[in-house]
């Protein structure tokens, strides 16, 4: 199954259950060591063909500047995976997703370098109302490697009071994806580190 077929199938499957996606099957089998990156829902706001870029911030954009960085690694928890594709998408500070503009706001993908590193500059996403409840702020990830199973996941932010009431962020398997935010500059910039461990196909 190619990447486009996977996305279409996952998207249709998600909508067959609800308007906002279904939980992707756990990807725990085959990992060596305690470094599994667990899966999360794809959600209804995915768009194909996001541009390859690392800077998602526009000069006129309102929001807290955020650097998301980390490494993509093998199941042994230490061997880097170069040329993995890391794709992210999230809403703006007001909770809106860009579903139709040519700008692909807050959507991007890039390749990891020789040591498996990736880095994006963006803003902290906002929250949006879903069935009467606000989802916690989150960033979607879709990660693929040539010899690895595709991972669809999300990260959340420590201290977000909406996490405990969220259907997905409150799950046990999401705990390691609730990440601390580290201030890094005098202008309010913050950073999050998210190392990703892929499973062999």
mmCIF file of C-alpha atoms in Angstrom:
data_model
loop_
_atom_site.group_PDB
_atom_site.id
_atom_site.type_symbol
_atom_site.label_atom_id
_atom_site.label_comp_id
_atom_site.label_asym_id
_atom_site.label_seq_id
_atom_site.Cartn_x
_atom_site.Cartn_y
_atom_site.Cartn_z
ATOM 1 C CA UNK A 1 0.000 0.000 0.000
ATOM 2 C CA UNK A 2 1.458 3.363 -0.952
ATOM 3 C CA UNK A 3 1.371 6.488 1.163
ATOM 4 C CA UNK A 4 -1.593 8.101 -0.587
ATOM 5 C CA UNK A 5 -3.669 4.935 -0.316
ATOM 6 C CA UNK A 6 -2.848 4.698 3.383
ATOM 7 C CA UNK A 7 -3.962 8.250 4.067
ATOM 8 C CA UNK A 8 -7.200 7.857 2.135
ATOM 9 C CA UNK A 9 -7.971 4.579 3.880
ATOM 10 C CA UNK A 10 -7.180 5.947 7.332
ATOM 11 C CA UNK A 11 -9.227 9.081 6.671
ATOM 12 C CA UNK A 12 -12.304 7.175 5.470
ATOM 13 C CA UNK A 13 -12.001 4.706 8.318
ATOM 14 C CA UNK A 14 -11.860 7.574 10.796
ATOM 15 C CA UNK A 15 -15.023 9.155 9.426
ATOM 16 C CA UNK A 16 -16.856 5.833 9.426
ATOM 17 C CA UNK A 17 -16.646 5.870 13.216
ATOM 18 C CA UNK A 18 -16.899 9.576 14.004
ATOM 19 C CA UNK A 19 -16.226 13.023 12.636
ATOM 20 C CA UNK A 20 -12.779 13.247 14.148
ATOM 21 C CA UNK A 21 -10.967 9.972 13.474
ATOM 22 C CA UNK A 22 -10.274 6.628 14.986
ATOM 23 C CA UNK A 23 -7.454 5.453 17.158
ATOM 24 C CA UNK A 24 -4.591 3.939 15.178
ATOM 25 C CA UNK A 25 -3.624 0.447 16.335
ATOM 26 C CA UNK A 26 -0.888 0.243 18.953
ATOM 27 C CA UNK A 27 2.587 -0.160 17.510
ATOM 28 C CA UNK A 28 4.292 -1.740 20.509
ATOM 29 C CA UNK A 29 5.294 -5.092 19.002
ATOM 30 C CA UNK A 30 8.885 -5.341 17.911
ATOM 31 C CA UNK A 31 10.460 -2.545 19.914
ATOM 32 C CA UNK A 32 13.667 -3.279 21.761
ATOM 33 C CA UNK A 33 13.974 -1.360 24.985
ATOM 34 C CA UNK A 34 11.802 1.217 26.671
ATOM 35 C CA UNK A 35 11.682 3.795 23.902
ATOM 36 C CA UNK A 36 8.445 3.189 22.044
ATOM 37 C CA UNK A 37 6.700 6.131 20.414
ATOM 38 C CA UNK A 38 3.006 5.358 20.620
ATOM 39 C CA UNK A 39 0.400 6.152 17.994
ATOM 40 C CA UNK A 40 -2.511 8.569 18.080
ATOM 41 C CA UNK A 41 -5.425 9.497 15.816
ATOM 42 C CA UNK A 42 -4.926 10.905 12.328
ATOM 43 C CA UNK A 43 -7.902 13.245 12.742
ATOM 44 C CA UNK A 44 -9.961 14.891 9.987
ATOM 45 C CA UNK A 45 -7.624 17.814 9.273
ATOM 46 C CA UNK A 46 -4.799 16.113 7.418
ATOM 47 C CA UNK A 47 -3.849 17.530 3.970
ATOM 48 C CA UNK A 48 -1.565 15.811 1.501
ATOM 49 C CA UNK A 49 1.404 17.458 -0.208
ATOM 50 C CA UNK A 50 2.537 19.807 2.535
ATOM 51 C CA UNK A 51 5.640 21.718 1.408
ATOM 52 C CA UNK A 52 9.129 20.687 2.408
ATOM 53 C CA UNK A 53 10.309 23.429 4.768
ATOM 54 C CA UNK A 54 11.448 23.932 8.348
ATOM 55 C CA UNK A 55 10.179 27.476 9.034
ATOM 56 C CA UNK A 56 6.399 27.782 9.379
ATOM 57 C CA UNK A 57 6.353 31.267 10.921
ATOM 58 C CA UNK A 58 5.144 34.281 8.973
ATOM 59 C CA UNK A 59 6.142 37.785 10.060
ATOM 60 C CA UNK A 60 2.526 38.842 10.617
ATOM 61 C CA UNK A 61 1.540 35.719 12.571
ATOM 62 C CA UNK A 62 0.346 36.062 16.162
ATOM 63 C CA UNK A 63 1.452 33.393 18.608
ATOM 64 C CA UNK A 64 4.285 32.127 20.782
ATOM 65 C CA UNK A 65 7.292 31.116 18.652
ATOM 66 C CA UNK A 66 8.101 27.434 19.112
ATOM 67 C CA UNK A 67 10.960 25.214 17.996
ATOM 68 C CA UNK A 68 10.097 21.518 17.756
ATOM 69 C CA UNK A 69 13.161 19.340 17.401
ATOM 70 C CA UNK A 70 14.391 15.846 18.023
ATOM 71 C CA UNK A 71 15.795 12.749 16.385
ATOM 72 C CA UNK A 72 14.245 9.783 14.587
ATOM 73 C CA UNK A 73 15.772 6.549 15.841
ATOM 74 C CA UNK A 74 15.735 2.790 15.357
ATOM 75 C CA UNK A 75 13.976 0.419 17.800
ATOM 76 C CA UNK A 76 17.335 -0.062 19.582
ATOM 77 C CA UNK A 77 16.770 3.452 20.968
ATOM 78 C CA UNK A 78 20.045 4.879 19.689
ATOM 79 C CA UNK A 79 20.739 4.280 15.977
ATOM 80 C CA UNK A 80 19.706 7.317 13.895
ATOM 81 C CA UNK A 81 17.445 7.008 10.857
ATOM 82 C CA UNK A 82 18.552 9.394 8.144
ATOM 83 C CA UNK A 83 16.236 10.568 5.354
ATOM 84 C CA UNK A 84 13.103 9.732 7.341
ATOM 85 C CA UNK A 85 10.180 11.974 6.397
ATOM 86 C CA UNK A 86 8.777 13.932 9.337
ATOM 87 C CA UNK A 87 5.504 15.699 8.632
ATOM 88 C CA UNK A 88 3.656 17.960 11.068
ATOM 89 C CA UNK A 89 0.411 19.916 11.063
ATOM 90 C CA UNK A 90 -1.503 21.871 13.663
ATOM 91 C CA UNK A 91 -4.071 24.633 14.076
ATOM 92 C CA UNK A 92 -3.294 28.326 14.488
ATOM 93 C CA UNK A 93 -3.449 30.173 17.804
ATOM 94 C CA UNK A 94 -7.226 30.546 17.414
ATOM 95 C CA UNK A 95 -7.822 26.835 16.848
ATOM 96 C CA UNK A 96 -8.274 26.975 13.047
ATOM 97 C CA UNK A 97 -6.723 24.539 10.569
ATOM 98 C CA UNK A 98 -5.764 25.674 7.067
ATOM 99 C CA UNK A 99 -7.691 23.252 4.869
ATOM 100 C CA UNK A 100 -7.691 25.015 1.512
ATOM 101 C CA UNK A 101 -5.117 27.774 1.004
ATOM 102 C CA UNK A 102 -1.958 27.449 -1.060
ATOM 103 C CA UNK A 103 0.063 28.595 1.951
ATOM 104 C CA UNK A 104 -0.478 25.326 3.839
ATOM 105 C CA UNK A 105 -0.298 27.275 7.091
ATOM 106 C CA UNK A 106 1.257 25.289 9.930
ATOM 107 C CA UNK A 107 1.870 22.286 7.699
ATOM 108 C CA UNK A 108 5.275 21.045 6.600
ATOM 109 C CA UNK A 109 7.530 18.076 6.090
ATOM 110 C CA UNK A 110 11.271 17.532 5.966
ATOM 111 C CA UNK A 111 13.925 14.820 5.847
ATOM 112 C CA UNK A 112 16.066 13.907 8.833
ATOM 113 C CA UNK A 113 19.804 14.472 8.504
ATOM 114 C CA UNK A 114 22.640 11.951 8.848
ATOM 115 C CA UNK A 115 22.238 11.825 12.646
ATOM 116 C CA UNK A 116 18.452 11.493 12.409
ATOM 117 C CA UNK A 117 17.758 15.076 13.477
ATOM 118 C CA UNK A 118 14.786 17.211 12.474
ATOM 119 C CA UNK A 119 13.740 20.724 13.536
ATOM 120 C CA UNK A 120 10.725 22.952 12.812
ATOM 121 C CA UNK A 121 10.073 26.592 13.727
ATOM 122 C CA UNK A 122 6.373 27.263 14.272
ATOM 123 C CA UNK A 123 4.032 28.645 16.965
ATOM 124 C CA UNK A 124 2.248 27.068 19.895
ATOM 125 C CA UNK A 125 -1.127 25.887 18.577
ATOM 126 C CA UNK A 126 -4.393 26.955 20.127
ATOM 127 C CA UNK A 127 -7.385 24.877 21.183
ATOM 128 C CA UNK A 128 -10.625 24.140 19.377
ATOM 129 C CA UNK A 129 -14.045 23.024 20.497
ATOM 130 C CA UNK A 130 -15.035 19.438 19.747
ATOM 131 C CA UNK A 131 -18.463 18.167 20.776
ATOM 132 C CA UNK A 132 -18.714 20.775 23.502
ATOM 133 C CA UNK A 133 -15.227 20.170 24.914
ATOM 134 C CA UNK A 134 -11.967 21.904 24.046
ATOM 135 C CA UNK A 135 -9.199 19.615 22.874
ATOM 136 C CA UNK A 136 -5.810 20.284 24.479
ATOM 137 C CA UNK A 137 -3.239 22.018 22.294
ATOM 138 C CA UNK A 138 -1.425 19.454 20.142
ATOM 139 C CA UNK A 139 0.740 18.913 17.082
ATOM 140 C CA UNK A 140 0.187 16.042 14.667
ATOM 141 C CA UNK A 141 3.088 13.939 13.394
ATOM 142 C CA UNK A 142 3.352 11.527 10.501
ATOM 143 C CA UNK A 143 6.747 9.832 10.208
ATOM 144 C CA UNK A 144 7.997 7.343 7.634
ATOM 145 C CA UNK A 145 11.286 5.589 6.935
ATOM 146 C CA UNK A 146 12.268 3.355 4.044
ATOM 147 C CA UNK A 147 12.406 0.167 6.121
ATOM 148 C CA UNK A 148 10.052 1.176 8.896
ATOM 149 C CA UNK A 149 6.377 1.177 9.714
ATOM 150 C CA UNK A 150 4.653 4.507 9.327
ATOM 151 C CA UNK A 151 3.892 6.274 12.591
ATOM 152 C CA UNK A 152 0.932 8.605 13.089
ATOM 153 C CA UNK A 153 1.010 10.377 16.427
ATOM 154 C CA UNK A 154 0.530 13.631 18.347
ATOM 155 C CA UNK A 155 2.337 15.571 21.045
ATOM 156 C CA UNK A 156 0.732 17.490 23.891
ATOM 157 C CA UNK A 157 2.083 20.039 26.376
ATOM 158 C CA UNK A 158 2.645 19.601 30.102
ATOM 159 C CA UNK A 159 0.430 21.747 32.268
ATOM 160 C CA UNK A 160 -2.447 21.889 29.787
ATOM 161 C CA UNK A 161 -5.588 21.507 31.944
ATOM 162 C CA UNK A 162 -7.577 20.094 29.023
ATOM 163 C CA UNK A 163 -5.476 16.911 28.849
ATOM 164 C CA UNK A 164 -7.236 15.048 31.639
ATOM 165 C CA UNK A 165 -10.620 15.455 29.949
ATOM 166 C CA UNK A 166 -9.464 14.574 26.438
ATOM 167 C CA UNK A 167 -10.421 11.219 24.950
ATOM 168 C CA UNK A 168 -6.935 10.618 23.512
ATOM 169 C CA UNK A 169 -4.450 12.734 25.475
ATOM 170 C CA UNK A 170 -5.654 11.196 28.747
ATOM 171 C CA UNK A 171 -4.831 7.651 27.632
ATOM 172 C CA UNK A 172 -1.991 5.826 29.366
ATOM 173 C CA UNK A 173 -0.111 5.421 26.086
ATOM 174 C CA UNK A 174 -0.029 9.201 25.566
ATOM 175 C CA UNK A 175 1.872 9.972 28.782
ATOM 176 C CA UNK A 176 5.327 10.018 27.184
ATOM 177 C CA UNK A 177 4.025 12.387 24.507
ATOM 178 C CA UNK A 178 2.987 15.064 27.007
ATOM 179 C CA UNK A 179 6.105 17.182 26.799
ATOM 180 C CA UNK A 180 7.622 20.032 28.819
ATOM 181 C CA UNK A 181 8.007 23.450 27.211
ATOM 182 C CA UNK A 182 11.424 25.069 27.715
ATOM 183 C CA UNK A 183 11.875 28.869 27.421
ATOM 184 C CA UNK A 184 14.907 29.646 25.254
ATOM 185 C CA UNK A 185 14.964 33.411 24.601
ATOM 186 C CA UNK A 186 14.155 36.851 25.922
ATOM 187 C CA UNK A 187 11.395 37.327 23.338
ATOM 188 C CA UNK A 188 9.197 34.512 24.571
ATOM 189 C CA UNK A 189 10.479 31.718 22.329
ATOM 190 C CA UNK A 190 10.060 28.179 23.623
ATOM 191 C CA UNK A 191 11.349 24.758 22.632
ATOM 192 C CA UNK A 192 10.102 21.173 22.762
ATOM 193 C CA UNK A 193 12.209 18.069 22.203
ATOM 194 C CA UNK A 194 10.480 15.007 20.781
ATOM 195 C CA UNK A 195 12.582 11.977 19.892
ATOM 196 C CA UNK A 196 10.726 9.492 17.686
ATOM 197 C CA UNK A 197 11.355 5.745 17.614
ATOM 198 C CA UNK A 198 10.175 3.887 14.539
ATOM 199 C CA UNK A 199 9.339 0.216 14.295
ATOM 200 C CA UNK A 200 10.876 -2.034 11.668
ATOM 201 C CA UNK A 201 8.468 -3.124 8.961
#
